[in-house]
Amino acid sequence: MAEFEGAELQRVKLPDLVRQHLTTKILDGTLAPGDPLPSEGELARSFKVSKAVVREAMRELNALSVLDTQQGRPSSVRGLTSEPLAFLFQVGAVHEQGYRDLIELRRAIECEAAGQAAERRTPEQLEQLRLCVEGLADNIPRPKIAREFDWLFHLTIVQASENRLLVCVFEALKAQTLAAQELLRSHRTQAEHELGVERHRVVYEAIRDRDPVEARLRMSVHFNVNPADLARIAAKMRRNRK
């Protein structure tokens, strides 16, 4: 028939089908973190495939850190994990453009997360954000403590979006984010630190007021980075490579 000309059916391998089924069960909560998986034999009988097929599917899930597999013990569910992405982001951060890439990625993630958080946040999450803003303001002279409050503020917003994939991607950025914050805070003036606190405060207020448009706007402004900061990061990376 003419409407099917040129169409190609993709062959789906049996291990991929098994992997997709198990992944779906993890995503929908049927299999929770810590839950043991049935044995290879039980899974093979359930899926009506060979043990070799199940073994390959399990190997792929283990490589993605979705499963915890140890010799002599049943495999168990780890759930969604940011480890594979974290490795990728660490590799990408070694060049001078890495910090700019980080900012652009975080802007894309967190502007949307802020809008969703304004609509979905819980009272407990809102209180957490308020305490983080206070912590930032009170710890300007203590950059390491302030850095942790900064990370927790942004993590809480992403968690409040109720989007597990956004949370997974964001958590994978933790090492790069904290490293960049350490470099930036060591060069900022008191006025720049105070401006940073204020930028966090207005994001919090938009989320408090359940205003998703304003929350996205304020988060976008928050990521307007001074070109001098980018230059400092690049120079620091050049020195570290020598």
PDB file of N, CA and C in Angstrom, residues 119-195:
ATOM      1  N   GLU A 119       3.930  26.597  41.108  1.00  0.00           N
ATOM      2  CA  GLU A 119       2.608  25.983  41.043  1.00  0.00           C
ATOM      3  C   GLU A 119       2.482  24.749  41.933  1.00  0.00           C
ATOM      4  N   ARG A 120       3.605  24.083  42.222  1.00  0.00           N
ATOM      5  CA  ARG A 120       3.532  22.769  42.856  1.00  0.00           C
ATOM      6  C   ARG A 120       4.185  22.687  44.229  1.00  0.00           C
ATOM      7  N   ARG A 121       4.876  23.717  44.661  1.00  0.00           N
ATOM      8  CA  ARG A 121       5.657  23.609  45.898  1.00  0.00           C
ATOM      9  C   ARG A 121       4.744  23.345  47.091  1.00  0.00           C
ATOM     10  N   THR A 122       5.336  22.679  48.085  1.00  0.00           N
ATOM     11  CA  THR A 122       4.629  22.411  49.334  1.00  0.00           C
ATOM     12  C   THR A 122       4.988  23.489  50.357  1.00  0.00           C
ATOM     13  N   PRO A 123       4.207  23.632  51.427  1.00  0.00           N
ATOM     14  CA  PRO A 123       4.579  24.583  52.482  1.00  0.00           C
ATOM     15  C   PRO A 123       5.961  24.286  53.065  1.00  0.00           C
ATOM     16  N   GLU A 124       6.289  23.012  53.188  1.00  0.00           N
ATOM     17  CA  GLU A 124       7.600  22.633  53.738  1.00  0.00           C
ATOM     18  C   GLU A 124       8.730  23.073  52.812  1.00  0.00           C
ATOM     19  N   GLN A 125       8.541  22.913  51.513  1.00  0.00           N
ATOM     20  CA  GLN A 125       9.562  23.337  50.553  1.00  0.00           C
ATOM     21  C   GLN A 125       9.704  24.855  50.549  1.00  0.00           C
ATOM     22  N   LEU A 126       8.584  25.564  50.668  1.00  0.00           N
ATOM     23  CA  LEU A 126       8.648  27.024  50.723  1.00  0.00           C
ATOM     24  C   LEU A 126       9.427  27.482  51.949  1.00  0.00           C
ATOM     25  N   GLU A 127       9.192  26.847  53.083  1.00  0.00           N
ATOM     26  CA  GLU A 127       9.927  27.194  54.299  1.00  0.00           C
ATOM     27  C   GLU A 127      11.412  26.888  54.137  1.00  0.00           C
ATOM     28  N   GLN A 128      11.733  25.791  53.469  1.00  0.00           N
ATOM     29  CA  GLN A 128      13.133  25.462  53.198  1.00  0.00           C
ATOM     30  C   GLN A 128      13.791  26.555  52.365  1.00  0.00           C
ATOM     31  N   LEU A 129      13.092  27.063  51.373  1.00  0.00           N
ATOM     32  CA  LEU A 129      13.639  28.136  50.537  1.00  0.00           C
ATOM     33  C   LEU A 129      13.866  29.397  51.361  1.00  0.00           C
ATOM     34  N   ARG A 130      12.918  29.726  52.224  1.00  0.00           N
ATOM     35  CA  ARG A 130      13.070  30.917  53.068  1.00  0.00           C
ATOM     36  C   ARG A 130      14.297  30.800  53.967  1.00  0.00           C
ATOM     37  N   LEU A 131      14.476  29.629  54.558  1.00  0.00           N
ATOM     38  CA  LEU A 131      15.632  29.419  55.435  1.00  0.00           C
ATOM     39  C   LEU A 131      16.942  29.490  54.656  1.00  0.00           C
ATOM     40  N   CYS A 132      16.930  29.027  53.412  1.00  0.00           N
ATOM     41  CA  CYS A 132      18.141  29.097  52.586  1.00  0.00           C
ATOM     42  C   CYS A 132      18.514  30.541  52.278  1.00  0.00           C
ATOM     43  N   VAL A 133      17.518  31.366  51.979  1.00  0.00           N
ATOM     44  CA  VAL A 133      17.798  32.785  51.718  1.00  0.00           C
ATOM     45  C   VAL A 133      18.384  33.430  52.967  1.00  0.00           C
ATOM     46  N   GLU A 134      17.812  33.127  54.126  1.00  0.00           N
ATOM     47  CA  GLU A 134      18.356  33.651  55.382  1.00  0.00           C
ATOM     48  C   GLU A 134      19.779  33.151  55.606  1.00  0.00           C
ATOM     49  N   GLY A 135      20.000  31.871  55.324  1.00  0.00           N
ATOM     50  CA  GLY A 135      21.336  31.307  55.490  1.00  0.00           C
ATOM     51  C   GLY A 135      22.361  31.968  54.592  1.00  0.00           C
ATOM     52  N   LEU A 136      21.963  32.272  53.360  1.00  0.00           N
ATOM     53  CA  LEU A 136      22.870  32.980  52.448  1.00  0.00           C
ATOM     54  C   LEU A 136      23.216  34.358  52.990  1.00  0.00           C
ATOM     55  N   ALA A 137      22.196  35.076  53.463  1.00  0.00           N
ATOM     56  CA  ALA A 137      22.421  36.433  53.969  1.00  0.00           C
ATOM     57  C   ALA A 137      23.298  36.433  55.217  1.00  0.00           C
ATOM     58  N   ASP A 138      23.096  35.457  56.084  1.00  0.00           N
ATOM     59  CA  ASP A 138      23.826  35.425  57.357  1.00  0.00           C
ATOM     60  C   ASP A 138      25.254  34.912  57.216  1.00  0.00           C
ATOM     61  N   ASN A 139      25.562  34.263  56.100  1.00  0.00           N
ATOM     62  CA  ASN A 139      26.867  33.604  55.973  1.00  0.00           C
ATOM     63  C   ASN A 139      27.716  34.151  54.832  1.00  0.00           C
ATOM     64  N   ILE A 140      27.487  35.390  54.456  1.00  0.00           N
ATOM     65  CA  ILE A 140      28.338  36.008  53.429  1.00  0.00           C
ATOM     66  C   ILE A 140      29.818  35.938  53.815  1.00  0.00           C
ATOM     67  N   PRO A 141      30.175  36.148  55.094  1.00  0.00           N
ATOM     68  CA  PRO A 141      31.602  36.043  55.456  1.00  0.00           C
ATOM     69  C   PRO A 141      32.122  34.604  55.500  1.00  0.00           C
ATOM     70  N   ARG A 142      31.226  33.626  55.394  1.00  0.00           N
ATOM     71  CA  ARG A 142      31.615  32.213  55.475  1.00  0.00           C
ATOM     72  C   ARG A 142      31.237  31.525  54.167  1.00  0.00           C
ATOM     73  N   PRO A 143      32.092  31.636  53.149  1.00  0.00           N
ATOM     74  CA  PRO A 143      31.722  31.185  51.800  1.00  0.00           C
ATOM     75  C   PRO A 143      31.374  29.707  51.686  1.00  0.00           C
ATOM     76  N   LYS A 144      32.036  28.847  52.454  1.00  0.00           N
ATOM     77  CA  LYS A 144      31.732  27.417  52.343  1.00  0.00           C
ATOM     78  C   LYS A 144      30.318  27.110  52.821  1.00  0.00           C
ATOM     79  N   ILE A 145      29.914  27.755  53.913  1.00  0.00           N
ATOM     80  CA  ILE A 145      28.552  27.552  54.419  1.00  0.00           C
ATOM     81  C   ILE A 145      27.543  28.159  53.452  1.00  0.00           C
ATOM     82  N   ALA A 146      27.848  29.370  52.967  1.00  0.00           N
ATOM     83  CA  ALA A 146      26.944  30.031  52.017  1.00  0.00           C
ATOM     84  C   ALA A 146      26.769  29.197  50.757  1.00  0.00           C
ATOM     85  N   ARG A 147      27.834  28.567  50.321  1.00  0.00           N
ATOM     86  CA  ARG A 147      27.777  27.737  49.116  1.00  0.00           C
ATOM     87  C   ARG A 147      26.803  26.582  49.295  1.00  0.00           C
ATOM     88  N   GLU A 148      26.780  25.981  50.482  1.00  0.00           N
ATOM     89  CA  GLU A 148      25.860  24.874  50.744  1.00  0.00           C
ATOM     90  C   GLU A 148      24.414  25.354  50.768  1.00  0.00           C
ATOM     91  N   PHE A 149      24.183  26.533  51.353  1.00  0.00           N
ATOM     92  CA  PHE A 149      22.829  27.089  51.333  1.00  0.00           C
ATOM     93  C   PHE A 149      22.397  27.395  49.903  1.00  0.00           C
ATOM     94  N   ASP A 150      23.319  27.885  49.096  1.00  0.00           N
ATOM     95  CA  ASP A 150      23.019  28.185  47.691  1.00  0.00           C
ATOM     96  C   ASP A 150      22.603  26.914  46.958  1.00  0.00           C
ATOM     97  N   TRP A 151      23.387  25.849  47.129  1.00  0.00           N
ATOM     98  CA  TRP A 151      23.059  24.586  46.460  1.00  0.00           C
ATOM     99  C   TRP A 151      21.702  24.057  46.923  1.00  0.00           C
ATOM    100  N   LEU A 152      21.444  24.092  48.232  1.00  0.00           N
ATOM    101  CA  LEU A 152      20.188  23.573  48.762  1.00  0.00           C
ATOM    102  C   LEU A 152      18.998  24.379  48.254  1.00  0.00           C
ATOM    103  N   PHE A 153      19.167  25.690  48.113  1.00  0.00           N
ATOM    104  CA  PHE A 153      18.101  26.540  47.582  1.00  0.00           C
ATOM    105  C   PHE A 153      17.694  26.078  46.189  1.00  0.00           C
ATOM    106  N   HIS A 154      18.681  25.917  45.321  1.00  0.00           N
ATOM    107  CA  HIS A 154      18.376  25.540  43.938  1.00  0.00           C
ATOM    108  C   HIS A 154      17.878  24.099  43.851  1.00  0.00           C
ATOM    109  N   LEU A 155      18.444  23.209  44.659  1.00  0.00           N
ATOM    110  CA  LEU A 155      17.983  21.824  44.657  1.00  0.00           C
ATOM    111  C   LEU A 155      16.526  21.737  45.105  1.00  0.00           C
ATOM    112  N   THR A 156      16.158  22.513  46.117  1.00  0.00           N
ATOM    113  CA  THR A 156      14.782  22.497  46.611  1.00  0.00           C
ATOM    114  C   THR A 156      13.807  22.957  45.538  1.00  0.00           C
ATOM    115  N   ILE A 157      14.201  23.961  44.764  1.00  0.00           N
ATOM    116  CA  ILE A 157      13.339  24.434  43.677  1.00  0.00           C
ATOM    117  C   ILE A 157      13.132  23.335  42.643  1.00  0.00           C
ATOM    118  N   VAL A 158      14.208  22.673  42.261  1.00  0.00           N
ATOM    119  CA  VAL A 158      14.085  21.609  41.261  1.00  0.00           C
ATOM    120  C   VAL A 158      13.243  20.463  41.817  1.00  0.00           C
ATOM    121  N   GLN A 159      13.437  20.121  43.074  1.00  0.00           N
ATOM    122  CA  GLN A 159      12.617  19.068  43.686  1.00  0.00           C
ATOM    123  C   GLN A 159      11.148  19.472  43.741  1.00  0.00           C
ATOM    124  N   ALA A 160      10.892  20.756  43.989  1.00  0.00           N
ATOM    125  CA  ALA A 160       9.512  21.239  44.062  1.00  0.00           C
ATOM    126  C   ALA A 160       8.817  21.218  42.708  1.00  0.00           C
ATOM    127  N   SER A 161       9.589  21.115  41.631  1.00  0.00           N
ATOM    128  CA  SER A 161       8.982  21.013  40.299  1.00  0.00           C
ATOM    129  C   SER A 161       8.257  19.685  40.120  1.00  0.00           C
ATOM    130  N   GLU A 162       8.578  18.708  40.965  1.00  0.00           N
ATOM    131  CA  GLU A 162       8.001  17.359  40.901  1.00  0.00           C
ATOM    132  C   GLU A 162       8.308  16.666  39.576  1.00  0.00           C
ATOM    133  N   ASN A 163       9.427  17.027  38.985  1.00  0.00           N
ATOM    134  CA  ASN A 163       9.876  16.388  37.741  1.00  0.00           C
ATOM    135  C   ASN A 163      11.134  15.591  38.059  1.00  0.00           C
ATOM    136  N   ARG A 164      11.008  14.272  38.106  1.00  0.00           N
ATOM    137  CA  ARG A 164      12.128  13.430  38.540  1.00  0.00           C
ATOM    138  C   ARG A 164      13.307  13.492  37.579  1.00  0.00           C
ATOM    139  N   LEU A 165      13.029  13.692  36.297  1.00  0.00           N
ATOM    140  CA  LEU A 165      14.129  13.772  35.339  1.00  0.00           C
ATOM    141  C   LEU A 165      14.923  15.061  35.533  1.00  0.00           C
ATOM    142  N   LEU A 166      14.227  16.170  35.801  1.00  0.00           N
ATOM    143  CA  LEU A 166      14.937  17.415  36.093  1.00  0.00           C
ATOM    144  C   LEU A 166      15.804  17.255  37.335  1.00  0.00           C
ATOM    145  N   VAL A 167      15.267  16.604  38.356  1.00  0.00           N
ATOM    146  CA  VAL A 167      16.037  16.387  39.587  1.00  0.00           C
ATOM    147  C   VAL A 167      17.275  15.554  39.301  1.00  0.00           C
ATOM    148  N   CYS A 168      17.120  14.512  38.500  1.00  0.00           N
ATOM    149  CA  CYS A 168      18.244  13.628  38.179  1.00  0.00           C
ATOM    150  C   CYS A 168      19.350  14.392  37.457  1.00  0.00           C
ATOM    151  N   VAL A 169      18.967  15.196  36.460  1.00  0.00           N
ATOM    152  CA  VAL A 169      19.963  15.972  35.714  1.00  0.00           C
ATOM    153  C   VAL A 169      20.627  16.996  36.629  1.00  0.00           C
ATOM    154  N   PHE A 170      19.825  17.673  37.449  1.00  0.00           N
ATOM    155  CA  PHE A 170      20.380  18.721  38.300  1.00  0.00           C
ATOM    156  C   PHE A 170      21.352  18.154  39.327  1.00  0.00           C
ATOM    157  N   GLU A 171      21.006  17.029  39.935  1.00  0.00           N
ATOM    158  CA  GLU A 171      21.903  16.435  40.930  1.00  0.00           C
ATOM    159  C   GLU A 171      23.241  16.047  40.311  1.00  0.00           C
ATOM    160  N   ALA A 172      23.226  15.704  39.027  1.00  0.00           N
ATOM    161  CA  ALA A 172      24.476  15.345  38.347  1.00  0.00           C
ATOM    162  C   ALA A 172      25.401  16.544  38.184  1.00  0.00           C
ATOM    163  N   LEU A 173      24.860  17.743  38.346  1.00  0.00           N
ATOM    164  CA  LEU A 173      25.658  18.963  38.181  1.00  0.00           C
ATOM    165  C   LEU A 173      26.279  19.446  39.490  1.00  0.00           C
ATOM    166  N   LYS A 174      26.075  18.715  40.580  1.00  0.00           N
ATOM    167  CA  LYS A 174      26.476  19.228  41.889  1.00  0.00           C
ATOM    168  C   LYS A 174      27.969  19.529  41.972  1.00  0.00           C
ATOM    169  N   ALA A 175      28.814  18.603  41.566  1.00  0.00           N
ATOM    170  CA  ALA A 175      30.263  18.800  41.709  1.00  0.00           C
ATOM    171  C   ALA A 175      30.726  20.038  40.955  1.00  0.00           C
ATOM    172  N   GLN A 176      30.253  20.203  39.708  1.00  0.00           N
ATOM    173  CA  GLN A 176      30.663  21.351  38.909  1.00  0.00           C
ATOM    174  C   GLN A 176      30.109  22.652  39.491  1.00  0.00           C
ATOM    175  N   THR A 177      28.877  22.594  39.984  1.00  0.00           N
ATOM    176  CA  THR A 177      28.256  23.793  40.540  1.00  0.00           C
ATOM    177  C   THR A 177      28.990  24.268  41.786  1.00  0.00           C
ATOM    178  N   LEU A 178      29.307  23.357  42.695  1.00  0.00           N
ATOM    179  CA  LEU A 178      29.999  23.744  43.925  1.00  0.00           C
ATOM    180  C   LEU A 178      31.407  24.242  43.639  1.00  0.00           C
ATOM    181  N   ALA A 179      32.081  23.618  42.671  1.00  0.00           N
ATOM    182  CA  ALA A 179      33.434  24.067  42.318  1.00  0.00           C
ATOM    183  C   ALA A 179      33.402  25.476  41.747  1.00  0.00           C
ATOM    184  N   ALA A 180      32.431  25.748  40.882  1.00  0.00           N
ATOM    185  CA  ALA A 180      32.318  27.088  40.299  1.00  0.00           C
ATOM    186  C   ALA A 180      31.976  28.115  41.368  1.00  0.00           C
ATOM    187  N   GLN A 181      31.076  27.755  42.292  1.00  0.00           N
ATOM    188  CA  GLN A 181      30.714  28.669  43.366  1.00  0.00           C
ATOM    189  C   GLN A 181      31.917  29.007  44.238  1.00  0.00           C
ATOM    190  N   GLU A 182      32.757  28.022  44.501  1.00  0.00           N
ATOM    191  CA  GLU A 182      33.944  28.267  45.326  1.00  0.00           C
ATOM    192  C   GLU A 182      34.854  29.303  44.674  1.00  0.00           C
ATOM    193  N   LEU A 183      35.035  29.180  43.360  1.00  0.00           N
ATOM    194  CA  LEU A 183      35.878  30.137  42.651  1.00  0.00           C
ATOM    195  C   LEU A 183      35.254  31.526  42.630  1.00  0.00           C
ATOM    196  N   LEU A 184      33.963  31.596  42.359  1.00  0.00           N
ATOM    197  CA  LEU A 184      33.305  32.889  42.231  1.00  0.00           C
ATOM    198  C   LEU A 184      33.240  33.626  43.562  1.00  0.00           C
ATOM    199  N   ARG A 185      32.887  32.917  44.622  1.00  0.00           N
ATOM    200  CA  ARG A 185      32.721  33.584  45.912  1.00  0.00           C
ATOM    201  C   ARG A 185      34.033  34.147  46.447  1.00  0.00           C
ATOM    202  N   SER A 186      35.135  33.546  46.052  1.00  0.00           N
ATOM    203  CA  SER A 186      36.427  34.034  46.539  1.00  0.00           C
ATOM    204  C   SER A 186      36.825  35.357  45.890  1.00  0.00           C
ATOM    205  N   HIS A 187      36.156  35.748  44.791  1.00  0.00           N
ATOM    206  CA  HIS A 187      36.514  36.978  44.089  1.00  0.00           C
ATOM    207  C   HIS A 187      35.455  38.075  44.212  1.00  0.00           C
ATOM    208  N   ARG A 188      34.304  37.775  44.758  1.00  0.00           N
ATOM    209  CA  ARG A 188      33.214  38.746  44.773  1.00  0.00           C
ATOM    210  C   ARG A 188      33.367  39.758  45.901  1.00  0.00           C
ATOM    211  N   THR A 189      32.882  40.961  45.633  1.00  0.00           N
ATOM    212  CA  THR A 189      32.869  42.010  46.646  1.00  0.00           C
ATOM    213  C   THR A 189      31.650  41.832  47.551  1.00  0.00           C
ATOM    214  N   GLN A 190      31.623  42.587  48.652  1.00  0.00           N
ATOM    215  CA  GLN A 190      30.474  42.539  49.554  1.00  0.00           C
ATOM    216  C   GLN A 190      29.194  42.907  48.812  1.00  0.00           C
ATOM    217  N   ALA A 191      29.274  43.935  47.970  1.00  0.00           N
ATOM    218  CA  ALA A 191      28.088  44.365  47.217  1.00  0.00           C
ATOM    219  C   ALA A 191      27.601  43.272  46.273  1.00  0.00           C
ATOM    220  N   GLU A 192      28.523  42.546  45.651  1.00  0.00           N
ATOM    221  CA  GLU A 192      28.138  41.463  44.742  1.00  0.00           C
ATOM    222  C   GLU A 192      27.495  40.309  45.504  1.00  0.00           C
ATOM    223  N   HIS A 193      28.013  40.024  46.697  1.00  0.00           N
ATOM    224  CA  HIS A 193      27.397  38.979  47.524  1.00  0.00           C
ATOM    225  C   HIS A 193      25.972  39.377  47.916  1.00  0.00           C
ATOM    226  N   GLU A 194      25.796  40.641  48.291  1.00  0.00           N
ATOM    227  CA  GLU A 194      24.466  41.111  48.689  1.00  0.00           C
ATOM    228  C   GLU A 194      23.495  41.074  47.515  1.00  0.00           C
ATOM    229  N   LEU A 195      23.980  41.396  46.319  1.00  0.00           N
ATOM    230  CA  LEU A 195      23.140  41.303  45.127  1.00  0.00           C
ATOM    231  C   LEU A 195      22.724  39.855  44.881  1.00  0.00           C
TER     232      LEU A 195
END
